[in-house]
Amino acid sequence: MDKNISFTLRVWRQRGPKEKGEFKQYFMEDIPGDTSFLEMLDILNEKLINRNEEPIVFDHDCREGICGMCSLYINGHPHGPATGATTCQIYMRRFQDGDVITVEPWRSAGFPVIRDLMVDRRAFDKIMAAGGYVSVNTGGVPDANAIPIPKAAADEAMDAAACIGCGACVAACKNGSAMLFVSAKVSQLALLPQGKVEAKRRVKAMLAKMDELGFGACTNTRACEAECPKCVSISNIARLNRQFIGAKLSD
Amino acid sequence: MWLFNSSVGKKVVMSITGLGLVLFLTFHMTMNCVALFSAEGYRFICEFLGANWYAIVGTIGLALLMVIHIAYATWLTLSNKKARGNERYAVTARPKGVEFASRNMFVLGLIVFLGLVLHLCNFWAKMQLVELRGGIPEDGVDLIRYTFSKWYFVLLYLIWFGAIWFHLTHGFWSAIQTIGMSNRKWFVRWKWIGYIFVTLLMLGFVGVVVTFFCYETFHWPFLASIFGGLA
């Protein structure tokens, strides 16, 4: 059993996209260490509701690290202090008694704040809609080994497909760039025979959409890779660059 | 045109111009080292790279590389800042694996540029520029001896070399990554190749400056016996 801790929460409160936001402090008392970060916010929200105050708005869904909805910037790290974990997988035992924990929304021109800690990440959906799919009719279930795929390529594609589209890469990037996300989504298909057919069109369309939506350019700081809850590698960005340059040169 | 209007295209321009400048620095360092071993050889190089048509073409090409690299850097930095949004994080942390240089390439580049202005005033303005105007250029070896006998020039040049080292250690692998010639294995290799190459490159520059400074200041005879160019 973890010990209970008491700490101060500094939470970003902002009533709407155009409103001016500010930090509000909340003192949390006797929170058990095995409370998850989001459960801790639930406890706070229940208190706020009972006091007739507005609860804190934050995104969350599956709470098991696969949906990509939770998105808190905790103490200078997207998804908090752990590596390879989402916000919902953070437990209060990671913090010390008496800590001041600062919670902010993702901050990037591509992700405007909707309210409090919730940001609008529909830009990612738009990038996906621009080309992040395979549009061939695949028909019925084919024989498992009808199309041979090297193990290395399958593994690499699977690692890229681990991206849950949470936007931590954009939140971590000093340039607000979505390159890690786009590169993972391009790679997961480009490495497989089914995806290669449309690879050129896909990479051009997705990158153009990313630029159009106001995300920045990559300066290879590797902050995205370090903060990615699914440990997506920047080798995907090299692949994206390679594919994009190749596609443009063959135009 | 994708080199103007796409983020990757703009980065490719940064990458290619940057690699071009690294190549130039490699030649420059090699030629500097000649001054250590043979004053005659160095004078020959100075003459060769004076106001001859091929040297002028090379100088214009270099200037173009510089201008494009700086213009694109400014353009990218401003648009990246805009993409970051108006609100800044209250708390920031530098995650593991993020180099100091990678976050400060523009500031480092600015220092490199200021150093370049000093360097052009020290040498180029007294050699190729004079010759272009129809005058007689100063002697290259004398210029080196004079400049690096002054401790303040030595200090400024060493700071400048430090900034270039930081700029290039990130710039080298970053340029390779941008043109897509990297993957999980080669990322580590390029990084090592970059660090070793850039360190040797900068040691070459530092070596010439420090050797001349020591010789001009302390007149150690053993330096002259090792390096024929000093004698």
XYZ file of C-alpha atoms in Angstrom:
482
model
C 0.000 0.000 0.000
C 1.407 3.388 -1.014
C 1.442 6.179 1.512
C -0.892 9.125 1.193
C 0.463 12.469 0.006
C -0.704 16.077 0.149
C 0.317 18.553 -2.515
C -0.611 21.736 -4.371
C -2.033 21.598 -7.875
C -1.536 24.554 -10.216
C -4.077 24.064 -12.956
C -4.578 26.130 -16.107
C -8.168 27.438 -16.195
C -9.487 29.013 -19.382
C -13.189 29.399 -20.062
C -13.009 29.383 -23.851
C -10.697 29.497 -26.876
C -10.688 33.300 -26.973
C -10.741 33.933 -23.216
C -7.656 34.722 -21.221
C -6.500 31.824 -19.101
C -4.739 31.735 -15.740
C -3.383 29.291 -13.188
C -5.554 28.376 -10.205
C -4.189 26.618 -7.157
C -5.888 23.723 -5.428
C -4.636 22.025 -2.298
C -5.055 18.266 -2.380
C -4.999 16.458 0.935
C -4.347 12.816 1.741
C -4.375 11.387 -1.754
C -3.363 7.693 -1.779
C -0.317 6.922 -3.918
C -2.184 4.317 -5.941
C -4.648 6.926 -7.203
C -4.119 7.576 -10.890
C -3.513 11.169 -11.981
C -6.904 11.340 -13.668
C -8.650 9.814 -10.637
C -7.004 12.509 -8.563
C -8.537 15.114 -10.904
C -11.890 13.316 -10.561
C -11.604 13.677 -6.775
C -10.838 17.379 -7.193
C -13.734 17.850 -9.629
C -16.162 16.168 -7.238
C -15.039 18.571 -4.529
C -15.448 21.521 -6.908
C -18.932 20.419 -7.913
C -19.932 20.026 -4.262
C -18.671 23.543 -3.638
C -20.741 24.765 -6.625
C -17.631 25.630 -8.629
C -16.943 24.785 -12.268
C -15.135 21.447 -12.565
C -11.859 21.288 -14.512
C -12.369 20.208 -18.117
C -9.874 17.622 -19.371
C -9.840 14.954 -22.077
C -9.861 11.276 -21.160
C -11.429 8.080 -22.386
C -10.055 4.557 -22.103
C -7.753 5.231 -19.144
C -5.534 2.337 -20.147
C -3.088 4.110 -22.415
C -4.364 3.164 -25.852
C -6.999 5.683 -26.932
C -4.784 8.774 -27.016
C -7.377 11.092 -25.479
C -5.673 12.135 -22.243
C -3.388 15.058 -22.820
C -1.967 16.857 -19.822
C 1.320 18.735 -19.693
C 2.493 17.945 -16.176
C 5.542 19.666 -14.677
C 7.050 20.418 -18.074
C 6.399 17.015 -19.649
C 3.589 15.927 -21.936
C 1.924 12.990 -20.156
C 3.912 13.712 -17.003
C 7.183 12.418 -15.623
C 7.112 8.777 -16.782
C 8.572 7.574 -20.074
C 6.496 5.405 -22.384
C 3.264 6.149 -20.534
C 0.196 8.294 -21.072
C -1.274 10.663 -18.470
C -3.849 8.071 -17.416
C -1.025 5.640 -16.622
C 0.619 8.055 -14.166
C 0.043 7.321 -10.492
C 0.344 9.762 -7.632
C 3.111 7.675 -6.048
C 5.442 9.362 -8.553
C 5.046 12.623 -6.646
C 6.284 13.688 -3.231
C 4.440 15.048 -0.240
C 4.397 18.855 -0.444
C 5.034 19.024 -4.224
C 3.644 21.762 -6.413
C 2.330 20.068 -9.544
C 1.735 22.311 -12.558
C -0.829 21.064 -15.071
C -1.136 22.796 -18.431
C -2.906 22.030 -21.704
C -0.949 21.163 -24.894
C 0.206 24.530 -26.182
C 0.553 24.855 -29.941
C -1.029 26.964 -32.654
C -2.276 23.713 -34.232
C -4.088 22.713 -31.028
C -6.158 25.661 -29.764
C -7.498 25.353 -26.211
C -11.222 24.531 -26.074
C -11.546 24.910 -22.333
C -9.199 24.510 -19.365
C -6.981 21.509 -20.180
C -8.895 20.337 -23.246
C -7.465 21.213 -26.661
C -8.840 20.818 -30.163
C -6.878 18.029 -31.852
C -9.090 17.675 -34.905
C -6.128 18.842 -36.974
C -4.794 15.268 -36.651
C -8.060 13.892 -38.051
C -7.732 16.261 -40.993
C -4.175 15.067 -41.653
C -5.388 11.450 -41.554
C -8.283 12.261 -43.867
C -5.813 13.795 -46.319
C -4.190 10.436 -47.010
C -3.549 8.276 -43.961
C -5.344 5.262 -45.340
C -5.245 2.557 -48.009
C -7.965 3.109 -50.578
C -7.734 -0.162 -52.485
C -10.589 -2.605 -52.163
C -9.076 -5.447 -50.192
C -11.893 -7.941 -50.802
C -12.334 -10.945 -48.558
C -9.876 -12.285 -46.026
C -6.810 -13.412 -47.996
C -4.584 -16.344 -47.156
C -2.273 -15.331 -44.328
C 0.952 -15.724 -46.279
C -0.292 -14.745 -49.738
C 1.780 -11.546 -49.557
C 5.171 -12.202 -47.968
C 6.302 -9.384 -45.675
C 9.780 -9.449 -44.119
C 9.706 -9.676 -40.346
C 11.873 -6.540 -40.008
C 9.443 -4.476 -42.117
C 6.423 -5.840 -40.261
C 8.010 -5.009 -36.896
C 8.971 -1.518 -38.014
C 5.462 -0.872 -39.344
C 3.978 -2.179 -36.099
C 6.210 0.127 -34.027
C 5.030 3.076 -36.110
C 1.425 1.933 -35.785
C 1.799 2.125 -31.999
C 1.187 5.875 -32.373
C -2.090 6.708 -30.647
C -2.315 10.217 -32.096
C -2.373 11.935 -28.694
C -0.350 14.947 -29.865
C 2.362 14.749 -27.200
C 4.947 15.182 -29.981
C 3.427 18.512 -30.969
C 3.158 19.540 -27.316
C 6.822 18.695 -26.684
C 8.192 20.266 -29.872
C 9.597 23.759 -29.578
C 8.355 24.331 -33.125
C 4.881 22.868 -32.600
C 5.662 20.395 -35.366
C 3.557 17.309 -36.022
C 6.340 15.501 -37.887
C 6.538 12.524 -35.509
C 2.805 11.883 -35.801
C 2.731 12.304 -39.589
C 5.870 10.203 -40.019
C 4.415 7.362 -37.926
C 1.179 7.410 -39.902
C 3.065 7.481 -43.203
C 5.490 4.744 -42.102
C 2.913 2.273 -40.822
C 1.587 1.989 -44.375
C 4.674 2.771 -46.463
C 6.536 -0.214 -45.057
C 3.882 -2.706 -46.157
C 3.137 -3.844 -49.719
C -0.521 -2.813 -49.438
C 0.485 0.728 -48.518
C 3.312 1.144 -51.016
C 0.899 1.524 -53.943
C -0.260 4.946 -52.796
C 2.863 5.915 -50.863
C 3.801 8.924 -52.993
C 0.364 10.468 -53.051
C -0.062 9.813 -49.346
C 3.160 11.422 -48.152
C 2.605 14.535 -50.250
C -1.023 14.960 -49.199
C -0.430 14.398 -45.483
C 2.570 16.683 -45.317
C 0.814 19.420 -47.269
C -2.120 19.177 -44.851
C 0.227 19.361 -41.869
C 1.839 22.539 -43.247
C -1.531 24.024 -44.149
C -2.858 23.539 -40.609
C -0.053 25.658 -39.166
C 2.230 23.068 -37.596
C 5.928 23.944 -37.553
C 8.908 22.346 -39.274
C 11.186 19.730 -37.720
C 14.532 20.886 -36.299
C 15.547 17.439 -35.066
C 15.683 18.275 -31.358
C 14.251 14.820 -30.564
C 11.980 16.152 -27.813
C 9.024 14.387 -29.512
C 10.705 10.997 -29.412
C 11.707 11.465 -25.758
C 8.174 12.386 -24.690
C 6.178 10.040 -26.940
C 4.124 7.700 -24.720
C 4.518 4.982 -27.356
C 8.266 5.597 -27.925
C 7.829 6.217 -31.658
C 11.316 6.725 -33.130
C 12.495 9.717 -35.176
C 13.785 7.197 -37.719
C 10.205 7.489 -38.971
C 10.824 11.188 -39.622
C 13.868 10.266 -41.719
C 11.626 7.886 -43.664
C 8.999 10.598 -44.120
C 11.658 12.999 -45.422
C 13.069 10.313 -47.725
C 9.643 9.466 -49.117
C 8.613 13.088 -49.519
C 11.820 14.081 -51.321
C 11.564 10.959 -53.493
C 7.941 11.680 -54.361
C 8.711 15.289 -55.252
C 11.733 14.376 -57.354
C 9.732 11.809 -59.326
C 6.926 14.281 -60.084
C 7.822 24.633 -55.772
C 8.306 22.309 -52.839
C 11.628 23.864 -51.806
C 9.743 27.079 -51.006
C 6.354 26.068 -49.727
C 6.714 22.806 -47.822
C 8.261 22.405 -44.385
C 10.402 19.460 -45.475
C 11.451 21.293 -48.652
C 12.646 24.293 -46.660
C 14.565 21.972 -44.369
C 16.166 20.282 -47.373
C 17.489 23.672 -48.477
C 18.920 24.215 -44.966
C 20.456 20.750 -45.091
C 22.090 21.023 -48.521
C 23.447 24.540 -47.996
C 24.677 23.529 -44.535
C 26.478 20.472 -45.872
C 27.999 22.659 -48.612
C 29.356 25.005 -45.962
C 30.771 22.071 -43.968
C 32.569 20.952 -47.117
C 33.959 24.464 -47.547
C 35.154 24.507 -43.919
C 36.936 21.219 -44.561
C 38.899 22.750 -47.447
C 39.526 25.902 -45.432
C 40.922 23.956 -42.487
C 43.173 21.896 -44.723
C 44.559 25.039 -46.339
C 45.082 26.713 -42.951
C 47.199 23.789 -41.843
C 49.501 24.391 -44.793
C 50.567 27.646 -43.096
C 51.978 25.571 -40.238
C 54.230 23.532 -42.466
C 55.195 25.823 -45.314
C 54.963 29.597 -45.562
C 55.747 29.312 -49.273
C 52.943 26.814 -49.809
C 50.520 29.060 -47.951
C 51.510 32.057 -50.065
C 50.895 29.971 -53.162
C 47.380 29.129 -51.942
C 46.719 32.827 -51.208
C 47.747 33.711 -54.715
C 45.718 30.873 -56.181
C 42.618 32.069 -54.303
C 43.183 35.761 -55.015
C 41.329 37.730 -57.661
C 41.295 34.873 -60.193
C 38.064 34.104 -61.995
C 37.676 30.647 -60.398
C 38.285 32.041 -56.911
C 35.756 34.803 -57.523
C 33.171 32.307 -58.769
C 33.850 30.220 -55.658
C 33.497 33.238 -53.382
C 30.179 34.221 -54.972
C 28.965 30.625 -54.641
C 29.949 30.585 -50.985
C 28.266 33.913 -50.333
C 25.111 32.547 -51.962
C 25.208 29.425 -49.768
C 25.573 31.643 -46.693
C 22.778 34.002 -47.695
C 20.359 31.172 -48.521
C 21.234 29.309 -45.310
C 20.695 32.407 -43.156
C 17.570 33.554 -45.003
C 15.933 30.132 -44.695
C 17.013 29.877 -41.042
C 15.310 33.170 -40.266
C 12.226 32.226 -42.253
C 11.929 28.800 -40.585
C 12.621 30.135 -37.097
C 9.900 32.767 -37.423
C 7.311 30.361 -38.825
C 8.217 27.745 -36.185
C 7.758 30.334 -33.463
C 4.352 31.125 -34.884
C 3.440 27.445 -34.956
C 4.262 27.235 -31.263
C 1.400 29.635 -30.496
C 1.214 32.691 -28.310
C 0.929 30.985 -24.947
C 4.179 29.653 -23.510
C 4.459 26.810 -21.044
C 4.905 27.917 -17.443
C 7.115 24.933 -16.671
C 9.497 23.427 -19.212
C 11.953 20.600 -18.859
C 14.639 19.433 -21.254
C 13.892 15.773 -21.931
C 16.696 13.224 -21.970
C 18.439 12.943 -25.333
C 17.774 16.534 -26.367
C 21.063 18.316 -27.102
C 21.750 21.890 -26.060
C 22.796 22.771 -29.613
C 19.596 21.455 -31.193
C 17.487 23.905 -29.219
C 19.762 26.881 -29.885
C 20.775 26.557 -33.520
C 19.620 30.046 -34.425
C 21.489 31.764 -31.579
C 24.596 29.693 -32.322
C 24.233 30.591 -35.986
C 24.095 34.251 -35.036
C 27.377 33.962 -33.104
C 28.911 32.126 -36.065
C 27.768 34.941 -38.353
C 29.238 37.665 -36.107
C 32.517 35.742 -35.993
C 32.425 35.523 -39.763
C 32.097 39.306 -40.065
C 35.181 39.719 -37.845
C 37.033 37.087 -39.860
C 36.199 38.756 -43.185
C 37.437 42.107 -41.798
C 40.622 40.469 -40.537
C 41.529 38.625 -43.705
C 39.274 38.805 -46.737
C 39.007 42.604 -46.702
C 42.798 42.852 -46.709
C 43.411 40.217 -49.369
C 40.889 39.307 -52.065
C 38.899 42.533 -51.685
C 42.022 44.700 -52.040
C 43.064 42.740 -55.107
C 39.593 43.091 -56.643
C 39.895 46.841 -56.255
C 43.179 46.736 -58.119
C 45.467 47.067 -55.091
C 48.168 44.756 -53.848
C 46.919 42.272 -51.235
C 48.685 41.864 -47.919
C 50.850 38.829 -47.366
C 48.767 35.929 -46.014
C 51.403 34.602 -43.645
C 52.064 38.079 -42.222
C 48.349 38.562 -41.667
C 48.084 35.293 -39.732
C 51.110 36.218 -37.631
C 49.794 39.687 -36.902
C 46.188 38.669 -36.124
C 47.016 35.772 -33.851
C 49.712 37.631 -31.965
C 46.854 39.601 -30.375
C 45.321 37.753 -27.416
C 41.894 39.344 -27.929
C 41.641 38.098 -31.502
C 42.695 34.632 -30.346
C 40.005 34.695 -27.643
C 37.294 35.852 -30.052
C 38.300 33.238 -32.617
C 38.254 30.473 -29.999
C 34.741 31.486 -28.885
C 33.749 31.521 -32.529
C 35.198 28.026 -33.099
C 33.293 26.797 -30.029
C 30.027 28.113 -31.433
C 30.767 26.475 -34.804
C 31.512 23.187 -33.030
C 28.147 23.225 -31.251
C 26.361 24.344 -34.417
C 27.911 21.607 -36.533
C 27.658 18.718 -34.070
C 23.902 19.078 -34.306
C 23.878 20.380 -37.868
C 25.712 17.423 -39.341
C 23.412 14.567 -38.322
C 20.404 16.837 -38.563
C 21.245 17.571 -42.211
C 21.577 13.859 -42.968
C 18.305 13.125 -41.158
C 16.557 15.861 -43.144
C 17.531 14.433 -46.500
C 16.267 11.098 -45.236
C 19.554 9.198 -45.197
C 19.103 7.894 -41.684
C 17.391 5.066 -39.855
C 17.628 3.420 -36.439
C 21.145 2.049 -37.104
C 22.549 4.902 -39.140
C 21.249 7.549 -36.750
C 23.832 6.459 -34.161
C 26.536 6.076 -36.810
C 25.918 9.499 -38.388
C 25.942 11.065 -34.955
C 29.337 9.536 -34.167
C 30.730 10.332 -37.606
C 29.508 13.911 -37.175
C 30.971 14.361 -33.699
C 34.357 12.908 -34.671
C 34.564 14.746 -38.001
C 33.494 18.115 -36.602
C 35.813 17.784 -33.607
C 38.795 17.026 -35.872
C 37.769 19.862 -38.175
C 37.593 22.400 -35.354
C 40.796 21.082 -33.760
C 42.498 21.886 -37.065
C 41.335 25.505 -36.890
C 42.133 25.804 -33.181
C 45.555 24.215 -33.721
C 46.673 26.806 -36.260
C 45.478 29.763 -34.183
C 46.967 28.464 -30.923
C 50.266 27.444 -32.500
C 50.777 30.864 -34.085
C 49.726 32.610 -30.860
C 52.180 30.578 -28.781
C 54.970 31.133 -31.278
C 54.384 34.878 -31.551
C 53.991 35.291 -27.766
C 56.548 32.897 -26.279
C 58.892 32.285 -29.260
C 59.284 28.627 -28.312
C 61.966 27.299 -30.692
C 60.610 23.741 -30.611
C 57.433 24.958 -32.356
C 59.483 26.220 -35.252
C 61.408 22.977 -35.425
C 58.150 20.969 -35.628
C 56.281 23.346 -37.902
C 58.437 24.467 -40.802
C 55.989 27.217 -41.695
C 56.848 29.195 -38.552
C 60.533 29.402 -39.263
